Amino acid sequence: MKSRNLDIDTARGLACILLVAFHVIGNNESRGLHLGSESSLRFFSDCLAYIRMPLFTFLSGFVYSWRPFSGDTRNFIKGKVRRLLIPMFFLGTIFAVCQKYLPMTNSKIDNLYLIHIVPVGHFWFIESLFIIFMIVMLLEKLTVLNKPLSFFMVFISSIILFLWVKATHYFSIQGVIYLLPFFLCGVAVSRFNIEILKFRIYLGLLLVSIFVFLLNNAIFPNKYTGIALIIGLLSSFLIVRSGFRNNLLAYIGAFSYSIYLFHVFFTASLRIFLMGLGVERVEFLFMLGLVVGIFGPILIEKLFQNIPYLKTALLGKK
């Protein structure tokens, strides 16, 4: 069995819990558990909106730096197509058909012929990540990510795009602009071994102060604002460099990709089933949805990881 990094898997596990919790709760009254703005669970979910996807993306960049583009363009693209696009097309299409035709789903797909041109549900992240890998491959070819100064200039350019460019949602291009600074920051922290341990406490205090200010003033800024960017970058850095290790979170984190791909199938199915039975206890629905959304995909990976073709279609494995 390959050795794993306990710190990174712990951070991945935390990211998975935040993501699954978000989709169980829902981002408005017509989704998930259909909770209003007065719900404490909904408030909790809204507060963590600035951490969830930035942390996932930061970790993707951090881990990429362990095995970066080495010059073999064909194999690099082939590997990313297999790992990202094949599961996205296969599972994303199933997800879109389910949303269109199954009763009690939270949203409906109107035009099936536009799926994956217009990203499908949470699969937008995978589509964006594939494009980011292609951009990073190009930047690696230009050798601008090898030295701190040129890397910093690229990073600043990504922040400018983040703050001032509004792009199309087709092919999740807007998602690329949103995620790119977090991915590059993850790469830089790993590649240049950025730790700044002495300042970790001050960065943590700064992050807490920002949150306290926002909560005290009941402000939830747009995710494309500078304050949202700072929260995402600081929180991701502090979580990854905290040195925190937890065996349960690390176990969950080892299956993070499968959890990302499959969790909505389990959380939505459970919600529809239990609500159809008349179960309305929010706390029960939330906790059971969280458990099923995490451990259901783990079971899927264990069942299919050694089956030819299916392990590629479902998990992106060779």
mmCIF file of C-alpha atoms in Angstrom:
data_model
loop_
_atom_site.group_PDB
_atom_site.id
_atom_site.type_symbol
_atom_site.label_atom_id
_atom_site.label_comp_id
_atom_site.label_asym_id
_atom_site.label_seq_id
_atom_site.Cartn_x
_atom_site.Cartn_y
_atom_site.Cartn_z
ATOM 1 C CA MET A 1 0.000 0.000 0.000
ATOM 2 C CA LYS A 2 1.336 3.433 -0.916
ATOM 3 C CA SER A 3 2.293 5.653 1.990
ATOM 4 C CA ARG A 4 0.117 8.721 2.427
ATOM 5 C CA ASN A 5 0.628 12.171 3.888
ATOM 6 C CA LEU A 6 -1.383 12.285 7.116
ATOM 7 C CA ASP A 7 -1.469 16.108 7.279
ATOM 8 C CA ILE A 8 -2.825 16.487 3.749
ATOM 9 C CA ASP A 9 -5.307 13.638 4.087
ATOM 10 C CA THR A 10 -6.567 15.206 7.309
ATOM 11 C CA ALA A 11 -7.120 18.509 5.497
ATOM 12 C CA ARG A 12 -8.820 16.650 2.644
ATOM 13 C CA GLY A 13 -11.105 14.906 5.123
ATOM 14 C CA LEU A 14 -12.101 18.239 6.633
ATOM 15 C CA ALA A 15 -12.793 19.637 3.155
ATOM 16 C CA CYS A 16 -14.997 16.621 2.384
ATOM 17 C CA ILE A 17 -17.056 17.104 5.545
ATOM 18 C CA LEU A 18 -17.576 20.801 4.760
ATOM 19 C CA LEU A 19 -18.617 19.985 1.196
ATOM 20 C CA VAL A 20 -21.033 17.183 2.053
ATOM 21 C CA ALA A 21 -22.541 19.251 4.867
ATOM 22 C CA PHE A 22 -23.146 22.078 2.400
ATOM 23 C CA HIS A 23 -25.020 19.872 -0.051
ATOM 24 C CA VAL A 24 -27.052 18.246 2.719
ATOM 25 C CA ILE A 25 -28.073 21.666 4.074
ATOM 26 C CA GLY A 26 -28.510 23.397 0.704
ATOM 27 C CA ASN A 27 -27.658 26.944 -0.286
ATOM 28 C CA ASN A 28 -31.226 28.284 -0.227
ATOM 29 C CA GLU A 29 -34.747 27.426 0.877
ATOM 30 C CA SER A 30 -35.498 25.415 -2.264
ATOM 31 C CA ARG A 31 -32.525 23.059 -1.974
ATOM 32 C CA GLY A 32 -31.182 20.458 0.426
ATOM 33 C CA LEU A 33 -33.155 20.464 3.662
ATOM 34 C CA HIS A 34 -35.100 23.574 2.533
ATOM 35 C CA LEU A 35 -33.912 25.600 5.517
ATOM 36 C CA GLY A 36 -34.668 29.290 5.886
ATOM 37 C CA SER A 37 -32.115 31.996 6.621
ATOM 38 C CA GLU A 38 -33.009 31.836 10.325
ATOM 39 C CA SER A 39 -31.652 28.263 10.616
ATOM 40 C CA SER A 40 -28.382 27.877 12.528
ATOM 41 C CA LEU A 41 -27.320 25.088 10.156
ATOM 42 C CA ARG A 42 -27.889 27.334 7.171
ATOM 43 C CA PHE A 43 -25.939 30.135 8.895
ATOM 44 C CA PHE A 44 -23.083 27.696 9.598
ATOM 45 C CA SER A 45 -23.044 26.629 5.950
ATOM 46 C CA ASP A 46 -23.065 30.224 4.667
ATOM 47 C CA CYS A 47 -20.130 31.149 6.933
ATOM 48 C CA LEU A 48 -18.003 28.350 5.484
ATOM 49 C CA ALA A 49 -18.726 29.241 1.857
ATOM 50 C CA TYR A 50 -15.409 31.119 1.707
ATOM 51 C CA ILE A 51 -13.429 28.054 2.811
ATOM 52 C CA ARG A 52 -14.926 24.961 1.145
ATOM 53 C CA MET A 53 -13.900 25.174 -2.519
ATOM 54 C CA PRO A 54 -10.793 27.303 -1.875
ATOM 55 C CA LEU A 55 -9.506 24.554 0.441
ATOM 56 C CA PHE A 56 -10.244 21.804 -2.096
ATOM 57 C CA THR A 57 -8.476 23.806 -4.802
ATOM 58 C CA PHE A 58 -5.502 24.781 -2.613
ATOM 59 C CA LEU A 59 -5.017 21.085 -1.805
ATOM 60 C CA SER A 60 -5.207 20.186 -5.514
ATOM 61 C CA GLY A 61 -2.386 22.644 -6.250
ATOM 62 C CA PHE A 62 -0.371 21.502 -3.251
ATOM 63 C CA VAL A 63 -0.579 17.834 -4.287
ATOM 64 C CA TYR A 64 0.061 18.645 -7.973
ATOM 65 C CA SER A 65 3.445 20.073 -6.971
ATOM 66 C CA TRP A 66 4.528 16.623 -5.765
ATOM 67 C CA ARG A 67 4.220 15.263 -9.318
ATOM 68 C CA PRO A 68 4.216 18.315 -11.606
ATOM 69 C CA PHE A 69 4.203 18.429 -15.376
ATOM 70 C CA SER A 70 7.496 16.906 -16.502
ATOM 71 C CA GLY A 71 7.432 17.797 -20.196
ATOM 72 C CA ASP A 72 5.434 14.859 -21.521
ATOM 73 C CA THR A 73 2.431 16.761 -22.871
ATOM 74 C CA ARG A 74 0.619 13.755 -24.320
ATOM 75 C CA ASN A 75 0.699 11.662 -21.158
ATOM 76 C CA PHE A 76 -0.123 14.614 -18.924
ATOM 77 C CA ILE A 77 -3.249 15.488 -20.917
ATOM 78 C CA LYS A 78 -4.198 11.825 -21.244
ATOM 79 C CA GLY A 79 -3.898 11.361 -17.489
ATOM 80 C CA LYS A 80 -6.067 14.384 -16.703
ATOM 81 C CA VAL A 81 -8.693 13.362 -19.254
ATOM 82 C CA ARG A 82 -8.885 9.929 -17.669
ATOM 83 C CA ARG A 83 -8.864 11.167 -14.088
ATOM 84 C CA LEU A 84 -11.180 14.168 -14.504
ATOM 85 C CA LEU A 85 -13.162 14.297 -17.739
ATOM 86 C CA ILE A 86 -14.217 10.656 -18.073
ATOM 87 C CA PRO A 87 -15.886 10.486 -14.618
ATOM 88 C CA MET A 88 -17.305 13.970 -15.189
ATOM 89 C CA PHE A 89 -18.953 12.966 -18.481
ATOM 90 C CA PHE A 90 -20.133 9.591 -17.203
ATOM 91 C CA LEU A 91 -21.433 10.568 -13.772
ATOM 92 C CA GLY A 92 -22.396 14.113 -14.734
ATOM 93 C CA THR A 93 -24.659 12.814 -17.482
ATOM 94 C CA ILE A 94 -26.314 10.336 -15.099
ATOM 95 C CA PHE A 95 -26.743 13.152 -12.573
ATOM 96 C CA ALA A 96 -28.328 15.463 -15.169
ATOM 97 C CA VAL A 97 -30.769 12.782 -16.356
ATOM 98 C CA CYS A 98 -31.745 12.029 -12.749
ATOM 99 C CA GLN A 99 -32.342 15.712 -12.064
ATOM 100 C CA LYS A 100 -34.499 16.071 -15.156
ATOM 101 C CA TYR A 101 -36.700 13.009 -14.788
ATOM 102 C CA LEU A 102 -36.801 11.957 -11.135
ATOM 103 C CA PRO A 103 -39.445 13.500 -8.869
ATOM 104 C CA MET A 104 -38.551 15.577 -5.782
ATOM 105 C CA THR A 105 -35.135 16.629 -7.072
ATOM 106 C CA ASN A 106 -34.216 20.172 -6.075
ATOM 107 C CA SER A 107 -33.510 21.557 -9.538
ATOM 108 C CA LYS A 108 -34.306 20.517 -13.081
ATOM 109 C CA ILE A 109 -32.079 20.402 -16.165
ATOM 110 C CA ASP A 110 -33.931 22.052 -19.038
ATOM 111 C CA ASN A 111 -31.644 21.353 -21.983
ATOM 112 C CA LEU A 112 -29.831 18.029 -21.815
ATOM 113 C CA TYR A 113 -28.040 18.801 -25.074
ATOM 114 C CA LEU A 114 -26.147 21.586 -23.265
ATOM 115 C CA ILE A 115 -24.844 19.472 -20.380
ATOM 116 C CA HIS A 116 -21.106 19.858 -19.808
ATOM 117 C CA ILE A 117 -21.180 22.935 -22.030
ATOM 118 C CA VAL A 118 -23.198 24.405 -19.199
ATOM 119 C CA PRO A 119 -21.626 22.652 -16.162
ATOM 120 C CA VAL A 120 -23.772 20.096 -14.362
ATOM 121 C CA GLY A 121 -24.214 20.602 -10.625
ATOM 122 C CA HIS A 122 -21.069 20.184 -8.543
ATOM 123 C CA PHE A 123 -19.192 18.785 -11.555
ATOM 124 C CA TRP A 124 -18.358 22.382 -12.499
ATOM 125 C CA PHE A 125 -15.321 22.064 -10.211
ATOM 126 C CA ILE A 126 -13.903 19.130 -12.155
ATOM 127 C CA GLU A 127 -14.404 20.917 -15.468
ATOM 128 C CA SER A 128 -12.659 24.017 -14.113
ATOM 129 C CA LEU A 129 -9.850 21.971 -12.593
ATOM 130 C CA PHE A 130 -9.098 20.278 -15.905
ATOM 131 C CA ILE A 131 -8.729 23.665 -17.613
ATOM 132 C CA ILE A 132 -6.531 24.889 -14.758
ATOM 133 C CA PHE A 133 -4.232 21.902 -15.249
ATOM 134 C CA MET A 134 -3.964 22.780 -18.949
ATOM 135 C CA ILE A 135 -3.097 26.395 -18.057
ATOM 136 C CA VAL A 136 -0.510 25.274 -15.511
ATOM 137 C CA MET A 137 1.012 22.864 -18.049
ATOM 138 C CA LEU A 138 1.446 25.807 -20.408
ATOM 139 C CA LEU A 139 2.989 27.942 -17.664
ATOM 140 C CA GLU A 140 5.363 25.109 -16.764
ATOM 141 C CA LYS A 141 6.428 24.901 -20.400
ATOM 142 C CA LEU A 142 7.228 28.619 -20.247
ATOM 143 C CA THR A 143 9.177 27.983 -17.000
ATOM 144 C CA VAL A 144 7.486 30.945 -15.283
ATOM 145 C CA LEU A 145 6.507 28.860 -12.264
ATOM 146 C CA ASN A 146 10.059 27.783 -11.448
ATOM 147 C CA LYS A 147 11.252 30.932 -9.674
ATOM 148 C CA PRO A 148 9.507 32.869 -6.889
ATOM 149 C CA LEU A 149 9.475 36.242 -8.676
ATOM 150 C CA SER A 150 7.951 35.062 -11.957
ATOM 151 C CA PHE A 151 5.566 32.789 -10.029
ATOM 152 C CA PHE A 152 4.471 35.777 -7.943
ATOM 153 C CA MET A 153 3.732 37.782 -11.100
ATOM 154 C CA VAL A 154 1.539 34.960 -12.419
ATOM 155 C CA PHE A 155 -0.198 34.755 -9.039
ATOM 156 C CA ILE A 156 -0.899 38.504 -9.018
ATOM 157 C CA SER A 157 -2.300 38.209 -12.545
ATOM 158 C CA SER A 158 -4.675 35.482 -11.357
ATOM 159 C CA ILE A 159 -5.859 37.764 -8.526
ATOM 160 C CA ILE A 160 -6.537 40.578 -11.015
ATOM 161 C CA LEU A 161 -8.643 38.175 -13.088
ATOM 162 C CA PHE A 162 -10.413 36.991 -9.919
ATOM 163 C CA LEU A 163 -11.372 40.504 -8.855
ATOM 164 C CA TRP A 164 -12.176 42.205 -12.142
ATOM 165 C CA VAL A 165 -13.049 39.721 -14.878
ATOM 166 C CA LYS A 166 -16.542 38.313 -15.304
ATOM 167 C CA ALA A 167 -16.397 35.414 -17.750
ATOM 168 C CA THR A 168 -18.878 32.988 -19.243
ATOM 169 C CA HIS A 169 -20.204 30.012 -17.288
ATOM 170 C CA TYR A 170 -19.888 27.863 -20.415
ATOM 171 C CA PHE A 171 -17.322 25.115 -19.822
ATOM 172 C CA SER A 172 -17.021 26.577 -16.306
ATOM 173 C CA ILE A 173 -14.627 29.305 -17.444
ATOM 174 C CA GLN A 174 -15.862 31.528 -14.618
ATOM 175 C CA GLY A 175 -15.007 28.695 -12.251
ATOM 176 C CA VAL A 176 -11.455 28.675 -13.627
ATOM 177 C CA ILE A 177 -11.068 32.365 -12.785
ATOM 178 C CA TYR A 178 -12.474 31.778 -9.304
ATOM 179 C CA LEU A 179 -10.268 28.784 -8.468
ATOM 180 C CA LEU A 180 -6.952 29.700 -10.118
ATOM 181 C CA PRO A 181 -5.492 31.885 -7.295
ATOM 182 C CA PHE A 182 -6.135 29.141 -4.735
ATOM 183 C CA PHE A 183 -4.579 26.463 -6.943
ATOM 184 C CA LEU A 184 -1.484 28.566 -7.613
ATOM 185 C CA CYS A 185 -1.145 29.401 -3.936
ATOM 186 C CA GLY A 186 -1.214 25.690 -3.076
ATOM 187 C CA VAL A 187 1.487 25.017 -5.670
ATOM 188 C CA ALA A 188 3.652 27.851 -4.335
ATOM 189 C CA VAL A 189 3.329 26.822 -0.670
ATOM 190 C CA SER A 190 4.510 23.309 -1.521
ATOM 191 C CA ARG A 191 7.052 24.132 -4.252
ATOM 192 C CA PHE A 192 8.806 26.897 -2.335
ATOM 193 C CA ASN A 193 8.237 25.294 1.070
ATOM 194 C CA ILE A 194 6.395 28.312 2.510
ATOM 195 C CA GLU A 195 5.659 27.799 6.189
ATOM 196 C CA ILE A 196 6.142 31.100 8.102
ATOM 197 C CA LEU A 197 5.540 29.261 11.371
ATOM 198 C CA LYS A 198 6.347 32.308 13.495
ATOM 199 C CA PHE A 199 3.482 34.260 11.935
ATOM 200 C CA ARG A 200 0.891 31.485 11.970
ATOM 201 C CA ILE A 201 -0.722 32.743 15.170
ATOM 202 C CA TYR A 202 -1.002 36.269 13.744
ATOM 203 C CA LEU A 203 -2.521 34.987 10.521
ATOM 204 C CA GLY A 204 -5.005 32.969 12.552
ATOM 205 C CA LEU A 205 -5.938 35.996 14.631
ATOM 206 C CA LEU A 206 -6.365 38.047 11.457
ATOM 207 C CA LEU A 207 -8.679 35.411 9.987
ATOM 208 C CA VAL A 208 -10.749 35.211 13.181
ATOM 209 C CA SER A 209 -10.952 39.022 13.340
ATOM 210 C CA ILE A 210 -12.263 39.169 9.763
ATOM 211 C CA PHE A 211 -14.909 36.555 10.518
ATOM 212 C CA VAL A 212 -15.960 38.294 13.749
ATOM 213 C CA PHE A 213 -16.319 41.600 11.907
ATOM 214 C CA LEU A 214 -18.389 40.048 9.112
ATOM 215 C CA LEU A 215 -20.636 38.115 11.485
ATOM 216 C CA ASN A 216 -21.075 41.056 13.836
ATOM 217 C CA ASN A 217 -22.211 43.199 10.925
ATOM 218 C CA ALA A 218 -24.231 40.387 9.308
ATOM 219 C CA ILE A 219 -22.209 40.728 6.102
ATOM 220 C CA PHE A 220 -21.702 37.885 3.631
ATOM 221 C CA PRO A 221 -19.581 39.401 0.844
ATOM 222 C CA ASN A 222 -19.653 38.121 -2.715
ATOM 223 C CA LYS A 223 -17.157 35.313 -3.234
ATOM 224 C CA TYR A 224 -15.347 37.363 -5.903
ATOM 225 C CA THR A 225 -14.409 40.142 -3.482
ATOM 226 C CA GLY A 226 -10.987 40.779 -2.015
ATOM 227 C CA ILE A 227 -12.149 39.894 1.502
ATOM 228 C CA ALA A 228 -13.454 36.520 0.293
ATOM 229 C CA LEU A 229 -10.129 35.874 -1.455
ATOM 230 C CA ILE A 230 -8.165 36.699 1.713
ATOM 231 C CA ILE A 231 -10.350 34.429 3.841
ATOM 232 C CA GLY A 232 -9.993 31.554 1.359
ATOM 233 C CA LEU A 233 -6.213 31.890 1.034
ATOM 234 C CA LEU A 234 -5.544 32.372 4.757
ATOM 235 C CA SER A 235 -7.827 29.583 5.920
ATOM 236 C CA SER A 236 -6.462 27.125 3.353
ATOM 237 C CA PHE A 237 -2.871 27.945 4.255
ATOM 238 C CA LEU A 238 -3.487 27.687 7.991
ATOM 239 C CA ILE A 239 -5.360 24.378 7.701
ATOM 240 C CA VAL A 240 -2.695 22.789 5.501
ATOM 241 C CA ARG A 241 0.241 24.136 7.509
ATOM 242 C CA SER A 242 -1.339 23.673 10.944
ATOM 243 C CA GLY A 243 0.237 20.255 11.421
ATOM 244 C CA PHE A 244 -3.132 18.963 12.636
ATOM 245 C CA ARG A 245 -3.555 15.214 12.186
ATOM 246 C CA ASN A 246 -6.594 13.050 12.773
ATOM 247 C CA ASN A 247 -6.856 9.421 11.734
ATOM 248 C CA LEU A 248 -10.595 9.483 10.998
ATOM 249 C CA LEU A 249 -10.341 12.660 8.900
ATOM 250 C CA ALA A 250 -7.277 11.244 7.150
ATOM 251 C CA TYR A 251 -9.171 8.023 6.335
ATOM 252 C CA ILE A 252 -11.996 10.094 4.850
ATOM 253 C CA GLY A 253 -9.504 12.301 3.007
ATOM 254 C CA ALA A 254 -7.924 9.291 1.302
ATOM 255 C CA PHE A 255 -11.236 8.890 -0.568
ATOM 256 C CA SER A 256 -11.768 12.614 -1.201
ATOM 257 C CA TYR A 257 -12.162 12.350 -4.987
ATOM 258 C CA SER A 258 -14.750 9.580 -4.769
ATOM 259 C CA ILE A 259 -16.609 11.526 -2.096
ATOM 260 C CA TYR A 260 -16.640 14.592 -4.332
ATOM 261 C CA LEU A 261 -17.944 12.607 -7.299
ATOM 262 C CA PHE A 262 -20.636 10.539 -5.583
ATOM 263 C CA HIS A 263 -21.808 12.278 -2.415
ATOM 264 C CA VAL A 264 -24.814 14.041 -3.973
ATOM 265 C CA PHE A 265 -26.231 10.749 -5.246
ATOM 266 C CA PHE A 266 -26.347 9.475 -1.682
ATOM 267 C CA THR A 267 -27.425 12.665 0.098
ATOM 268 C CA ALA A 268 -30.212 13.437 -2.394
ATOM 269 C CA SER A 269 -31.503 9.845 -2.469
ATOM 270 C CA LEU A 270 -31.593 9.671 1.323
ATOM 271 C CA ARG A 271 -33.349 13.039 1.626
ATOM 272 C CA ILE A 272 -36.002 12.106 -0.940
ATOM 273 C CA PHE A 273 -36.565 8.720 0.724
ATOM 274 C CA LEU A 274 -36.822 10.010 4.300
ATOM 275 C CA MET A 275 -38.910 13.059 3.449
ATOM 276 C CA GLY A 276 -41.196 10.772 1.470
ATOM 277 C CA LEU A 277 -41.676 8.794 4.678
ATOM 278 C CA GLY A 278 -42.562 12.000 6.495
ATOM 279 C CA VAL A 279 -39.309 12.349 8.443
ATOM 280 C CA GLU A 280 -38.848 16.058 9.195
ATOM 281 C CA ARG A 281 -36.407 16.196 12.122
ATOM 282 C CA VAL A 282 -33.722 18.475 10.677
ATOM 283 C CA GLU A 283 -30.899 17.393 12.995
ATOM 284 C CA PHE A 284 -31.517 13.723 12.187
ATOM 285 C CA LEU A 285 -31.682 14.363 8.442
ATOM 286 C CA PHE A 286 -28.499 16.405 8.577
ATOM 287 C CA MET A 287 -26.399 13.918 10.561
ATOM 288 C CA LEU A 288 -27.596 10.879 8.609
ATOM 289 C CA GLY A 289 -27.118 12.720 5.312
ATOM 290 C CA LEU A 290 -23.577 13.673 6.332
ATOM 291 C CA VAL A 291 -22.658 10.095 7.263
ATOM 292 C CA VAL A 292 -24.204 8.555 4.146
ATOM 293 C CA GLY A 293 -22.706 11.252 1.897
ATOM 294 C CA ILE A 294 -19.227 10.451 3.189
ATOM 295 C CA PHE A 295 -19.218 6.696 3.628
ATOM 296 C CA GLY A 296 -21.459 5.798 0.669
ATOM 297 C CA PRO A 297 -18.842 6.977 -1.872
ATOM 298 C CA ILE A 298 -16.109 5.182 0.095
ATOM 299 C CA LEU A 299 -18.076 1.962 -0.340
ATOM 300 C CA ILE A 300 -18.465 2.685 -4.072
ATOM 301 C CA GLU A 301 -14.696 3.062 -4.476
ATOM 302 C CA LYS A 302 -14.013 -0.148 -2.573
ATOM 303 C CA LEU A 303 -16.529 -2.046 -4.709
ATOM 304 C CA PHE A 304 -15.376 -0.800 -8.116
ATOM 305 C CA GLN A 305 -11.699 0.099 -7.753
ATOM 306 C CA ASN A 306 -10.517 -3.229 -9.214
ATOM 307 C CA ILE A 307 -13.127 -3.693 -11.949
ATOM 308 C CA PRO A 308 -11.764 -2.882 -15.440
ATOM 309 C CA TYR A 309 -13.504 -0.086 -17.360
ATOM 310 C CA LEU A 310 -15.896 0.677 -14.500
ATOM 311 C CA LYS A 311 -13.066 1.907 -12.297
ATOM 312 C CA THR A 312 -12.105 4.291 -15.113
ATOM 313 C CA ALA A 313 -15.640 5.463 -15.852
ATOM 314 C CA LEU A 314 -16.584 5.900 -12.186
ATOM 315 C CA LEU A 315 -13.298 6.787 -10.494
ATOM 316 C CA GLY A 316 -10.906 7.903 -13.221
ATOM 317 C CA LYS A 317 -8.452 5.114 -12.389
ATOM 318 C CA LYS A 318 -6.239 3.413 -14.952
#
